Amino acid sequence: MIIAESIRVEVYKYNYAAHGYDLVTTLTESSIISAGGKRQCCADGTFEIGGVYAATFSMQAKIPGMTTFQVRGAKLRVRSKYGTESAWHNMGTFWVTDATRVGEIFSVNAQDSVGWLDTSSYNSTSESAVKAVGKVLADKWQNIGIGIDQWDENGTEYGGWLQYLTDCTNTFIQSQTGVKEMLHWKAYDKARRETYGRYCNDRIYAKVNGKWSQTIYPAKFYLSAENSNSDSDCPRDFYRYLAELAFGFVYARPEDGALELGQFGNGYHGSVSIGMSEIEYDSCEMADYEIHMLRTDARVELEDEKSAWAWVRHSSPDYSTSSFQRFLIESNPFLDGFAKDFVFSSGYGLNTIPHSMWLARYSSDTGNQYAVRPFSCTVHSTKRFQLGQKIKLSYRDFHETTAKSYDSIITAIEWTFRGGTKLSCGGEDSRVMADCIRSSKGDKVRKEARNRCRALEKRVQKLGG
């Protein structure tokens, strides 16, 4: 099935003198041979938290008046419009990473702004080079206890860690490329937070000196002098650290290319329903189980042999209908900072962290309950889709006589111009013995190596090394 669809791709080049982008040309379906892109918040075939993945876009097109060297590095603003739509729909803003030409036909590959989070921390070896992102955060904002994203206290709104991190990353990008204010952070406004609820650090119940009381979870960044690993991490890692504490993901918004914190099943994007008439024949695969959170663990081990474990666990898992995942948060500098200044000093319970993540996943107050059922299907419809959005699918397999309804969420969206949209949600069945054995062997080796390294490090410290 092919639905009438139009496309428009605006091509921009950066003006270093004016610190802005100049429009070079606008491409339409008359010059575009093929086009498509993919957005995702989890790795293919899995369900995870803390995902920070760049959306990709590719096309073959005639681009008049430009050479291959001019196309490489150009910014593309992609829009699509179905015949029933009155306005163009933004598919994303991308930067060309590779371009080749055969005759007058260009083959172009591009990534959105999340792609800049990988390269912006590459430094020269000179002493005057810009410091790595972890060192900048430690030097400038280490002792600030603030929210993960924008938050308010007594009616006053404050910027959060993700905004600070974006500003820091822009400094790196400019030092390496000369491009000013490449990234923009889109914080949740107060109205959205109050209407749809949000992630863990808004208002949660924290365990302080053995008693649960309502508070704000103030994240702090911590990088010990002995631990230089975070010095070499790229900005993407620090976005991931914050996103996993919020039980969400970071992505670039298709509408304007700004970075934003997303959460699974959040009501802001509403829900979407897909019927059998919209699903491409023989393209739908549906799991017979749902994925639930069995347990969330937070683990902290700092200097002076200070360590702590905490967890929240599902009370009565039903393995006959569901697969259960365990999420472990460790080696997270924002979790370490919280433990250093609150758990070990102020009497907070470390189980504040997994408890708050549990609320972000199963909050009864904000209506964020949702089913995570692995599925994959190709849809031919004029509907638009969002990452993390709730979806209800009506589907009948070959051996079934009537269609059934399935609830899930969208973790990957693969769009092809005039070819439909492939939607999916991944997640392995942990009840399968082969998967359990293969996973446990790898985990055992990694844990054993990590524990030996930690034991050796402590012995060296005791010897005065």
mmCIF file of C-alpha atoms in Angstrom, residues 126-352:
data_model
loop_
_atom_site.group_PDB
_atom_site.id
_atom_site.type_symbol
_atom_site.label_atom_id
_atom_site.label_comp_id
_atom_site.label_asym_id
_atom_site.label_seq_id
_atom_site.Cartn_x
_atom_site.Cartn_y
_atom_site.Cartn_z
ATOM 1 C CA SER A 126 48.217 20.432 24.213
ATOM 2 C CA GLU A 127 47.908 21.747 27.754
ATOM 3 C CA SER A 128 45.699 24.578 26.500
ATOM 4 C CA ALA A 129 43.177 22.155 25.027
ATOM 5 C CA VAL A 130 39.654 22.205 26.390
ATOM 6 C CA LYS A 131 39.257 19.859 29.363
ATOM 7 C CA ALA A 132 37.210 16.692 29.117
ATOM 8 C CA VAL A 133 33.553 17.033 30.010
ATOM 9 C CA GLY A 134 33.809 15.158 33.297
ATOM 10 C CA LYS A 135 36.577 17.439 34.520
ATOM 11 C CA VAL A 136 34.618 20.559 33.577
ATOM 12 C CA LEU A 137 31.561 19.345 35.456
ATOM 13 C CA ALA A 138 33.680 18.484 38.477
ATOM 14 C CA ASP A 139 35.472 21.852 38.506
ATOM 15 C CA LYS A 140 32.466 24.065 37.860
ATOM 16 C CA TRP A 141 29.358 22.391 39.291
ATOM 17 C CA GLN A 142 30.468 19.431 41.409
ATOM 18 C CA ASN A 143 28.909 20.626 44.681
ATOM 19 C CA ILE A 144 25.595 21.864 43.256
ATOM 20 C CA GLY A 145 22.612 19.748 44.313
ATOM 21 C CA ILE A 146 19.954 20.343 41.646
ATOM 22 C CA GLY A 147 17.314 18.456 39.725
ATOM 23 C CA ILE A 148 17.999 16.339 36.677
ATOM 24 C CA ASP A 149 15.971 18.690 34.498
ATOM 25 C CA GLN A 150 14.304 22.051 35.133
ATOM 26 C CA TRP A 151 12.526 22.064 38.488
ATOM 27 C CA ASP A 152 10.771 24.483 40.782
ATOM 28 C CA GLU A 153 10.828 25.165 44.490
ATOM 29 C CA ASN A 154 8.330 27.500 46.138
ATOM 30 C CA GLY A 155 7.229 28.807 42.739
ATOM 31 C CA THR A 156 10.737 29.554 41.462
ATOM 32 C CA GLU A 157 12.013 27.556 38.480
ATOM 33 C CA TYR A 158 15.643 26.491 38.150
ATOM 34 C CA GLY A 159 17.705 24.934 35.388
ATOM 35 C CA GLY A 160 18.828 21.366 35.944
ATOM 36 C CA TRP A 161 21.815 19.144 35.247
ATOM 37 C CA LEU A 162 20.795 18.389 31.675
ATOM 38 C CA GLN A 163 20.713 22.103 30.860
ATOM 39 C CA TYR A 164 24.149 22.589 32.472
ATOM 40 C CA LEU A 165 25.486 19.600 30.546
ATOM 41 C CA THR A 166 24.176 20.984 27.252
ATOM 42 C CA ASP A 167 25.904 24.323 27.866
ATOM 43 C CA CYS A 168 29.126 22.483 28.697
ATOM 44 C CA THR A 169 28.880 20.343 25.546
ATOM 45 C CA ASN A 170 28.321 23.412 23.364
ATOM 46 C CA THR A 171 31.633 24.768 24.636
ATOM 47 C CA PHE A 172 33.364 21.580 23.495
ATOM 48 C CA ILE A 173 31.683 21.636 20.096
ATOM 49 C CA GLN A 174 32.679 25.245 19.473
ATOM 50 C CA SER A 175 36.283 24.554 20.505
ATOM 51 C CA GLN A 176 36.514 21.666 18.045
ATOM 52 C CA THR A 177 34.408 22.923 15.112
ATOM 53 C CA GLY A 178 33.937 26.659 15.496
ATOM 54 C CA VAL A 179 30.156 26.204 15.455
ATOM 55 C CA LYS A 180 28.466 28.261 18.173
ATOM 56 C CA GLU A 181 25.517 26.976 20.259
ATOM 57 C CA MET A 182 25.067 23.818 18.241
ATOM 58 C CA LEU A 183 22.801 22.119 20.798
ATOM 59 C CA HIS A 184 19.620 23.343 22.476
ATOM 60 C CA TRP A 185 17.991 21.771 25.532
ATOM 61 C CA LYS A 186 14.190 21.669 25.754
ATOM 62 C CA ALA A 187 13.246 21.574 29.428
ATOM 63 C CA TYR A 188 9.800 20.512 30.628
ATOM 64 C CA ASP A 189 7.748 23.595 31.497
ATOM 65 C CA LYS A 190 5.798 23.805 34.735
ATOM 66 C CA ALA A 191 2.409 23.231 33.093
ATOM 67 C CA ARG A 192 3.587 20.006 31.497
ATOM 68 C CA ARG A 193 5.113 18.759 34.727
ATOM 69 C CA GLU A 194 1.951 19.461 36.706
ATOM 70 C CA THR A 195 -0.369 17.944 34.097
ATOM 71 C CA TYR A 196 1.501 14.801 33.083
ATOM 72 C CA GLY A 197 3.866 14.214 35.984
ATOM 73 C CA ARG A 198 7.515 13.443 35.366
ATOM 74 C CA TYR A 199 10.584 11.546 36.397
ATOM 75 C CA CYS A 200 12.135 10.753 39.714
ATOM 76 C CA ASN A 201 13.500 14.042 41.009
ATOM 77 C CA ASP A 202 10.300 16.113 41.043
ATOM 78 C CA ARG A 203 8.647 15.244 44.370
ATOM 79 C CA ILE A 204 9.355 11.816 45.777
ATOM 80 C CA TYR A 205 9.415 10.081 49.135
ATOM 81 C CA ALA A 206 12.981 9.789 50.380
ATOM 82 C CA LYS A 207 14.143 7.684 53.297
ATOM 83 C CA VAL A 208 15.957 10.026 55.707
ATOM 84 C CA ASN A 209 17.292 8.556 58.957
ATOM 85 C CA GLY A 210 15.015 5.565 58.565
ATOM 86 C CA LYS A 211 11.827 7.572 57.935
ATOM 87 C CA TRP A 212 10.113 8.189 54.588
ATOM 88 C CA SER A 213 9.270 11.837 53.921
ATOM 89 C CA GLN A 214 8.431 13.897 50.831
ATOM 90 C CA THR A 215 11.371 15.745 49.330
ATOM 91 C CA ILE A 216 13.199 16.614 46.109
ATOM 92 C CA TYR A 217 15.917 14.236 44.985
ATOM 93 C CA PRO A 218 18.901 16.598 44.449
ATOM 94 C CA ALA A 219 21.442 15.010 42.128
ATOM 95 C CA LYS A 220 25.085 15.903 42.631
ATOM 96 C CA PHE A 221 28.030 15.166 40.385
ATOM 97 C CA TYR A 222 30.975 13.353 41.927
ATOM 98 C CA LEU A 223 34.325 12.492 40.343
ATOM 99 C CA SER A 224 36.969 11.219 42.716
ATOM 100 C CA ALA A 225 40.561 12.282 42.192
ATOM 101 C CA GLU A 226 41.626 8.653 41.892
ATOM 102 C CA ASN A 227 39.017 7.850 39.255
ATOM 103 C CA SER A 228 39.951 9.284 35.870
ATOM 104 C CA ASN A 229 37.515 7.214 33.806
ATOM 105 C CA SER A 230 34.915 9.981 33.573
ATOM 106 C CA ASP A 231 37.615 12.376 32.355
ATOM 107 C CA SER A 232 37.675 10.570 29.022
ATOM 108 C CA ASP A 233 33.939 9.896 28.685
ATOM 109 C CA CYS A 234 32.183 11.683 25.859
ATOM 110 C CA PRO A 235 29.114 13.868 26.579
ATOM 111 C CA ARG A 236 26.746 11.081 25.506
ATOM 112 C CA ASP A 237 27.773 9.077 28.586
ATOM 113 C CA PHE A 238 26.783 11.865 30.953
ATOM 114 C CA TYR A 239 23.386 12.256 29.308
ATOM 115 C CA ARG A 240 22.976 8.516 29.742
ATOM 116 C CA TYR A 241 23.889 8.703 33.451
ATOM 117 C CA LEU A 242 21.122 11.251 34.030
ATOM 118 C CA ALA A 243 18.567 9.553 31.785
ATOM 119 C CA GLU A 244 18.887 6.200 33.543
ATOM 120 C CA LEU A 245 18.268 7.830 36.944
ATOM 121 C CA ALA A 246 15.051 9.250 35.442
ATOM 122 C CA PHE A 247 14.147 5.813 34.023
ATOM 123 C CA GLY A 248 13.967 7.398 30.600
ATOM 124 C CA PHE A 249 16.019 8.364 27.571
ATOM 125 C CA VAL A 250 17.426 11.435 25.805
ATOM 126 C CA TYR A 251 16.576 12.167 22.176
ATOM 127 C CA ALA A 252 16.434 15.013 19.646
ATOM 128 C CA ARG A 253 12.896 16.281 19.068
ATOM 129 C CA PRO A 254 11.815 15.921 15.401
ATOM 130 C CA GLU A 255 9.940 19.227 15.530
ATOM 131 C CA ASP A 256 12.953 21.437 16.231
ATOM 132 C CA GLY A 257 16.024 19.250 16.781
ATOM 133 C CA ALA A 258 16.337 20.271 20.459
ATOM 134 C CA LEU A 259 17.461 17.671 23.007
ATOM 135 C CA GLU A 260 14.818 16.498 25.462
ATOM 136 C CA LEU A 261 14.340 13.918 28.205
ATOM 137 C CA GLY A 262 11.789 11.301 27.216
ATOM 138 C CA GLN A 263 9.938 8.806 29.367
ATOM 139 C CA PHE A 264 8.209 5.600 28.491
ATOM 140 C CA GLY A 265 4.418 5.746 28.446
ATOM 141 C CA ASN A 266 4.241 9.427 29.413
ATOM 142 C CA GLY A 267 0.785 10.857 28.719
ATOM 143 C CA TYR A 268 2.126 13.986 27.026
ATOM 144 C CA HIS A 269 2.061 12.364 23.576
ATOM 145 C CA GLY A 270 -1.183 10.529 24.291
ATOM 146 C CA SER A 271 -1.703 7.077 22.813
ATOM 147 C CA VAL A 272 -2.175 5.804 19.282
ATOM 148 C CA SER A 273 -4.266 2.902 17.966
ATOM 149 C CA ILE A 274 -3.369 0.764 14.933
ATOM 150 C CA GLY A 275 -5.825 -1.593 13.273
ATOM 151 C CA MET A 276 -5.252 -4.568 10.982
ATOM 152 C CA SER A 277 -6.176 -2.545 7.894
ATOM 153 C CA GLU A 278 -3.171 -0.293 8.589
ATOM 154 C CA ILE A 279 -0.625 -3.095 9.096
ATOM 155 C CA GLU A 280 1.274 -4.428 6.105
ATOM 156 C CA TYR A 281 0.422 -8.052 5.338
ATOM 157 C CA ASP A 282 2.691 -10.574 7.053
ATOM 158 C CA SER A 283 4.807 -7.866 8.726
ATOM 159 C CA CYS A 284 3.505 -8.100 12.287
ATOM 160 C CA GLU A 285 5.228 -10.090 15.013
ATOM 161 C CA MET A 286 3.807 -10.027 18.520
ATOM 162 C CA ALA A 287 5.278 -11.512 21.715
ATOM 163 C CA ASP A 288 3.024 -13.586 23.931
ATOM 164 C CA TYR A 289 4.419 -11.947 27.078
ATOM 165 C CA GLU A 290 4.922 -8.524 28.613
ATOM 166 C CA ILE A 291 8.114 -7.171 30.156
ATOM 167 C CA HIS A 292 7.919 -5.967 33.751
ATOM 168 C CA MET A 293 10.496 -4.670 36.167
ATOM 169 C CA LEU A 294 11.420 -7.369 38.656
ATOM 170 C CA ARG A 295 13.936 -5.329 40.588
ATOM 171 C CA THR A 296 15.841 -2.061 40.423
ATOM 172 C CA ASP A 297 19.210 -1.922 42.159
ATOM 173 C CA ALA A 298 21.418 1.054 43.014
ATOM 174 C CA ARG A 299 25.019 0.330 43.886
ATOM 175 C CA VAL A 300 27.610 2.784 45.195
ATOM 176 C CA GLU A 301 31.241 2.193 46.113
ATOM 177 C CA LEU A 302 33.360 5.230 46.952
ATOM 178 C CA GLU A 303 36.760 5.764 48.472
ATOM 179 C CA ASP A 304 37.523 4.792 52.099
ATOM 180 C CA GLU A 305 35.704 1.491 51.516
ATOM 181 C CA LYS A 306 32.316 3.193 51.632
ATOM 182 C CA SER A 307 29.787 1.098 49.757
ATOM 183 C CA ALA A 308 26.031 0.663 49.750
ATOM 184 C CA TRP A 309 23.362 -1.413 48.031
ATOM 185 C CA ALA A 310 19.671 -0.661 47.759
ATOM 186 C CA TRP A 311 16.806 -2.034 45.714
ATOM 187 C CA VAL A 312 13.083 -2.106 45.063
ATOM 188 C CA ARG A 313 11.564 -5.434 44.077
ATOM 189 C CA HIS A 314 8.351 -6.655 42.500
ATOM 190 C CA SER A 315 6.310 -8.371 45.209
ATOM 191 C CA SER A 316 4.689 -11.269 43.329
ATOM 192 C CA PRO A 317 5.915 -11.797 39.765
ATOM 193 C CA ASP A 318 3.738 -13.925 37.478
ATOM 194 C CA TYR A 319 6.145 -15.708 35.149
ATOM 195 C CA SER A 320 3.348 -17.454 33.257
ATOM 196 C CA THR A 321 2.400 -14.263 31.412
ATOM 197 C CA SER A 322 5.360 -11.926 31.858
ATOM 198 C CA SER A 323 9.099 -11.671 31.483
ATOM 199 C CA PHE A 324 10.862 -9.740 34.230
ATOM 200 C CA GLN A 325 13.959 -7.555 33.918
ATOM 201 C CA ARG A 326 16.388 -6.384 36.552
ATOM 202 C CA PHE A 327 17.941 -2.926 36.211
ATOM 203 C CA LEU A 328 21.258 -2.221 37.923
ATOM 204 C CA ILE A 329 22.544 1.337 38.328
ATOM 205 C CA GLU A 330 26.219 1.631 39.260
ATOM 206 C CA SER A 331 29.357 3.589 38.297
ATOM 207 C CA ASN A 332 27.095 6.589 37.820
ATOM 208 C CA PRO A 333 28.829 9.823 38.964
ATOM 209 C CA PHE A 334 25.506 11.520 39.769
ATOM 210 C CA LEU A 335 24.412 8.573 41.899
ATOM 211 C CA ASP A 336 27.849 8.591 43.568
ATOM 212 C CA GLY A 337 27.481 12.309 44.312
ATOM 213 C CA PHE A 338 24.082 11.756 45.886
ATOM 214 C CA ALA A 339 25.506 8.980 48.057
ATOM 215 C CA LYS A 340 28.597 10.964 49.081
ATOM 216 C CA ASP A 341 26.735 14.094 50.209
ATOM 217 C CA PHE A 342 23.394 12.644 51.330
ATOM 218 C CA VAL A 343 23.550 8.902 52.040
ATOM 219 C CA PHE A 344 26.866 8.831 53.915
ATOM 220 C CA SER A 345 26.609 12.341 55.391
ATOM 221 C CA SER A 346 22.958 13.322 55.862
ATOM 222 C CA GLY A 347 21.241 10.054 56.683
ATOM 223 C CA TYR A 348 19.381 9.538 53.397
ATOM 224 C CA GLY A 349 18.617 5.980 52.392
ATOM 225 C CA LEU A 350 20.143 4.900 49.091
ATOM 226 C CA ASN A 351 16.851 3.147 48.324
ATOM 227 C CA THR A 352 15.543 6.647 47.597
#
